[in-house]
């Protein structure tokens, strides 16, 4: 029970052995503690000490080497000021926006509702087909992969890698048509490097 709830498997084994002073229980004790810990991990990744913190949004990694990607949230990395286009925006105007900003995609918004996204690939296809006089509505992607602010950077990278895309609209968890931010692979890498350097600096100072 102690091994499972605290995730301190070795401590539980040593504690009970010291209390009983019996060599005969070592093997069954090790087996029962490891199995109990494994079963509890399948049911919940948190221990009795970290479960309450997790409910309040504080992420504690249980591994010796903390995985920053699982500790940092999308909210910490996302861009809140998002440049968007409307369905009626001309493709020609969108090309100019790409050239001026260097962005590779823009969310498509109408009446404050997220409809989809238009990417460099979509615009390039329009240009190849000689449709520079068309509008965004003719080419934007409606099948969206989105993410919410409280999901982790690990979740974000999984979604980015799933479809081999470089950007994700961040939406309100209660309304997936409400855009509240934008996150790219560059945003993820930037905050990961910053946090890793900060953690290493603290370790050196200690």
Short mmCIF file of C-alpha atoms in Angstrom, two decimals:
data_model
loop_
_atom_site.label_atom_id
_atom_site.label_comp_id
_atom_site.label_asym_id
_atom_site.label_seq_id
_atom_site.Cartn_x
_atom_site.Cartn_y
_atom_site.Cartn_z
CA UNK A 1 0.00 0.00 0.00
CA UNK A 2 2.80 2.43 0.89
CA UNK A 3 4.75 1.56 -2.27
CA UNK A 4 1.72 2.15 -4.47
CA UNK A 5 0.44 5.39 -2.97
CA UNK A 6 3.79 7.11 -2.41
CA UNK A 7 5.66 5.66 -5.42
CA UNK A 8 8.55 5.12 -3.03
CA UNK A 9 8.88 1.42 -3.82
CA UNK A 10 12.41 0.90 -2.51
CA UNK A 11 11.64 2.84 0.68
CA UNK A 12 8.60 0.67 1.34
CA UNK A 13 10.65 -2.52 0.86
CA UNK A 14 13.44 -1.40 3.17
CA UNK A 15 11.00 -0.04 5.77
CA UNK A 16 9.04 -3.27 6.13
CA UNK A 17 12.19 -5.38 6.13
CA UNK A 18 13.67 -3.27 8.93
CA UNK A 19 10.44 -3.46 10.92
CA UNK A 20 10.10 -7.25 10.59
CA UNK A 21 13.81 -8.15 10.62
CA UNK A 22 12.90 -11.22 8.57
CA UNK A 23 14.93 -12.33 5.54
CA UNK A 24 12.17 -14.70 4.42
CA UNK A 25 9.89 -11.86 3.33
CA UNK A 26 12.38 -10.14 0.98
CA UNK A 27 11.36 -11.82 -2.29
CA UNK A 28 7.57 -11.75 -1.79
CA UNK A 29 7.91 -8.21 -0.42
CA UNK A 30 9.80 -7.02 -3.50
CA UNK A 31 7.29 -8.70 -5.81
CA UNK A 32 4.22 -7.31 -4.07
CA UNK A 33 5.64 -3.77 -3.84
CA UNK A 34 6.69 -3.64 -7.50
CA UNK A 35 3.35 -5.03 -8.70
CA UNK A 36 1.42 -2.63 -6.45
CA UNK A 37 3.45 0.32 -7.74
CA UNK A 38 2.94 -0.78 -11.35
CA UNK A 39 -0.82 -1.21 -10.95
CA UNK A 40 -1.16 2.19 -9.29
CA UNK A 41 0.89 3.86 -12.05
CA UNK A 42 -1.48 2.43 -14.68
CA UNK A 43 -4.46 3.86 -12.77
CA UNK A 44 -2.89 7.26 -12.04
CA UNK A 45 0.44 8.87 -12.90
CA UNK A 46 0.37 10.84 -9.63
CA UNK A 47 1.31 9.79 -6.12
CA UNK A 48 -0.60 10.67 -2.95
CA UNK A 49 1.75 13.65 -2.60
CA UNK A 50 1.37 15.07 -6.13
CA UNK A 51 -2.30 14.34 -6.91
CA UNK A 52 -3.61 17.46 -5.17
CA UNK A 53 -0.95 19.63 -6.81
CA UNK A 54 -1.89 18.23 -10.21
CA UNK A 55 -5.55 19.11 -9.62
CA UNK A 56 -4.44 22.71 -9.09
CA UNK A 57 -2.43 22.75 -12.30
CA UNK A 58 1.01 22.25 -10.72
CA UNK A 59 2.84 19.59 -12.71
CA UNK A 60 5.36 17.42 -10.88
CA UNK A 61 7.41 14.96 -12.91
CA UNK A 62 7.98 11.65 -11.17
CA UNK A 63 11.15 10.78 -13.07
CA UNK A 64 14.61 11.53 -11.77
CA UNK A 65 15.31 13.51 -14.95
CA UNK A 66 12.46 15.98 -15.23
CA UNK A 67 10.86 16.10 -18.65
CA UNK A 68 10.29 19.78 -19.34
CA UNK A 69 8.07 19.04 -22.31
CA UNK A 70 5.58 17.37 -19.98
CA UNK A 71 5.84 20.06 -17.31
CA UNK A 72 5.38 23.16 -19.48
CA UNK A 73 1.94 24.07 -20.78
CA UNK A 74 0.85 25.47 -24.14
CA UNK A 75 -0.32 28.60 -22.34
CA UNK A 76 3.27 29.41 -21.37
CA UNK A 77 4.54 29.19 -24.94
CA UNK A 78 1.68 30.36 -27.15
CA UNK A 79 1.41 33.71 -28.92
CA UNK A 80 -1.69 35.61 -27.83
CA UNK A 81 -1.59 38.35 -30.44
CA UNK A 82 -2.63 36.43 -33.55
CA UNK A 83 -2.84 37.88 -37.05
CA UNK A 84 -5.82 36.40 -38.87
CA UNK A 85 -7.70 36.70 -42.15
CA UNK A 86 -11.37 36.53 -43.11
CA UNK A 87 -12.90 34.16 -45.68
CA UNK A 88 -13.42 37.08 -48.06
CA UNK A 89 -9.78 38.24 -47.88
CA UNK A 90 -8.23 38.17 -51.41
CA UNK A 91 -5.45 35.64 -51.99
CA UNK A 92 -3.31 38.52 -53.31
CA UNK A 93 -3.65 40.33 -49.97
CA UNK A 94 -2.77 37.15 -48.09
CA UNK A 95 0.40 36.77 -50.18
CA UNK A 96 1.42 40.28 -49.16
CA UNK A 97 0.80 39.43 -45.51
CA UNK A 98 3.03 36.36 -45.82
CA UNK A 99 5.81 38.43 -47.36
CA UNK A 100 5.49 41.24 -44.80
CA UNK A 101 5.31 39.07 -41.67
CA UNK A 102 7.22 35.92 -42.59
CA UNK A 103 4.40 33.84 -41.09
CA UNK A 104 3.62 30.50 -42.69
CA UNK A 105 -0.11 30.43 -41.92
CA UNK A 106 -3.06 32.50 -40.74
CA UNK A 107 -6.21 31.45 -38.87
CA UNK A 108 -9.42 32.17 -40.77
CA UNK A 109 -11.86 34.06 -38.55
CA UNK A 110 -15.40 35.22 -39.23
CA UNK A 111 -17.60 36.92 -36.62
CA UNK A 112 -15.01 35.97 -33.96
CA UNK A 113 -15.41 32.28 -34.83
CA UNK A 114 -12.49 30.11 -35.93
CA UNK A 115 -13.38 28.53 -39.27
CA UNK A 116 -10.07 27.06 -40.35
CA UNK A 117 -6.56 27.97 -41.38
CA UNK A 118 -4.82 29.02 -44.58
CA UNK A 119 -1.20 27.98 -44.95
CA UNK A 120 1.67 28.78 -47.26
CA UNK A 121 0.93 25.49 -49.04
CA UNK A 122 -2.68 26.52 -49.69
CA UNK A 123 -1.61 29.90 -51.03
CA UNK A 124 1.16 28.37 -53.17
CA UNK A 125 -1.41 26.03 -54.71
CA UNK A 126 -3.64 29.01 -55.55
CA UNK A 127 -0.74 30.83 -57.22
CA UNK A 128 0.25 27.75 -59.24
CA UNK A 129 -3.31 27.47 -60.51
CA UNK A 130 -3.39 31.14 -61.46
CA UNK A 131 -6.00 32.00 -58.85
CA UNK A 132 -4.38 35.05 -57.27
CA UNK A 133 -7.69 36.87 -57.85
CA UNK A 134 -9.63 34.31 -55.75
CA UNK A 135 -10.40 34.67 -52.05
CA UNK A 136 -9.28 32.78 -48.91
CA UNK A 137 -12.64 30.99 -48.74
CA UNK A 138 -11.73 29.06 -51.90
CA UNK A 139 -8.53 27.59 -50.49
CA UNK A 140 -8.37 27.52 -46.70
CA UNK A 141 -8.21 24.25 -44.74
CA UNK A 142 -11.36 23.51 -42.75
CA UNK A 143 -10.21 20.28 -41.05
CA UNK A 144 -8.42 21.72 -38.03
CA UNK A 145 -6.19 20.19 -35.39
CA UNK A 146 -6.40 22.40 -32.31
CA UNK A 147 -5.02 22.41 -28.78
CA UNK A 148 -6.06 23.97 -25.46
CA UNK A 149 -3.94 26.16 -23.13
CA UNK A 150 -3.59 23.62 -20.31
CA UNK A 151 -2.27 20.82 -22.51
CA UNK A 152 1.48 20.23 -22.33
CA UNK A 153 4.19 20.99 -24.85
CA UNK A 154 4.56 17.24 -25.20
CA UNK A 155 0.91 17.08 -26.30
CA UNK A 156 1.55 19.93 -28.73
CA UNK A 157 4.56 18.21 -30.29
CA UNK A 158 2.57 14.97 -30.65
CA UNK A 159 -0.16 16.83 -32.56
CA UNK A 160 2.32 18.77 -34.67
CA UNK A 161 4.16 15.59 -35.56
CA UNK A 162 1.00 13.59 -36.24
CA UNK A 163 0.18 15.59 -39.38
CA UNK A 164 3.67 17.04 -39.94
CA UNK A 165 2.45 20.61 -39.48
CA UNK A 166 4.24 23.59 -37.94
CA UNK A 167 1.41 25.42 -36.18
CA UNK A 168 -1.62 24.85 -33.96
CA UNK A 169 -4.52 27.17 -33.13
CA UNK A 170 -5.05 27.37 -29.36
CA UNK A 171 -8.75 27.32 -28.53
CA UNK A 172 -10.94 27.77 -25.48
CA UNK A 173 -11.52 24.31 -23.92
CA UNK A 174 -15.22 25.18 -23.56
CA UNK A 175 -15.60 26.46 -27.12
CA UNK A 176 -13.33 25.13 -29.86
CA UNK A 177 -14.45 27.88 -32.23
CA UNK A 178 -12.99 30.58 -29.95
CA UNK A 179 -9.34 31.28 -30.85
CA UNK A 180 -7.27 32.48 -27.91
CA UNK A 181 -3.75 31.96 -29.21
CA UNK A 182 -1.37 30.28 -31.63
CA UNK A 183 1.60 28.00 -31.10
CA UNK A 184 4.32 26.92 -33.52
CA UNK A 185 7.25 24.53 -33.35
CA UNK A 186 9.45 27.61 -32.98
CA UNK A 187 7.50 28.70 -29.88
CA UNK A 188 7.94 25.26 -28.32
CA UNK A 189 11.68 25.17 -28.99
CA UNK A 190 12.14 28.71 -27.71
CA UNK A 191 10.52 28.20 -24.29
CA UNK A 192 12.03 24.74 -23.89
CA UNK A 193 15.55 26.09 -24.40
CA UNK A 194 14.90 29.04 -22.09
CA UNK A 195 13.57 26.85 -19.28
CA UNK A 196 16.31 24.26 -19.70
CA UNK A 197 19.03 26.93 -19.50
CA UNK A 198 17.36 28.42 -16.41
CA UNK A 199 17.22 25.00 -14.74
CA UNK A 200 20.87 24.27 -15.57
CA UNK A 201 21.88 27.66 -14.19
CA UNK A 202 20.12 26.87 -10.90
CA UNK A 203 21.91 23.52 -10.73
CA UNK A 204 25.31 25.19 -11.26
CA UNK A 205 24.57 27.76 -8.54
CA UNK A 206 23.64 25.01 -6.11
#
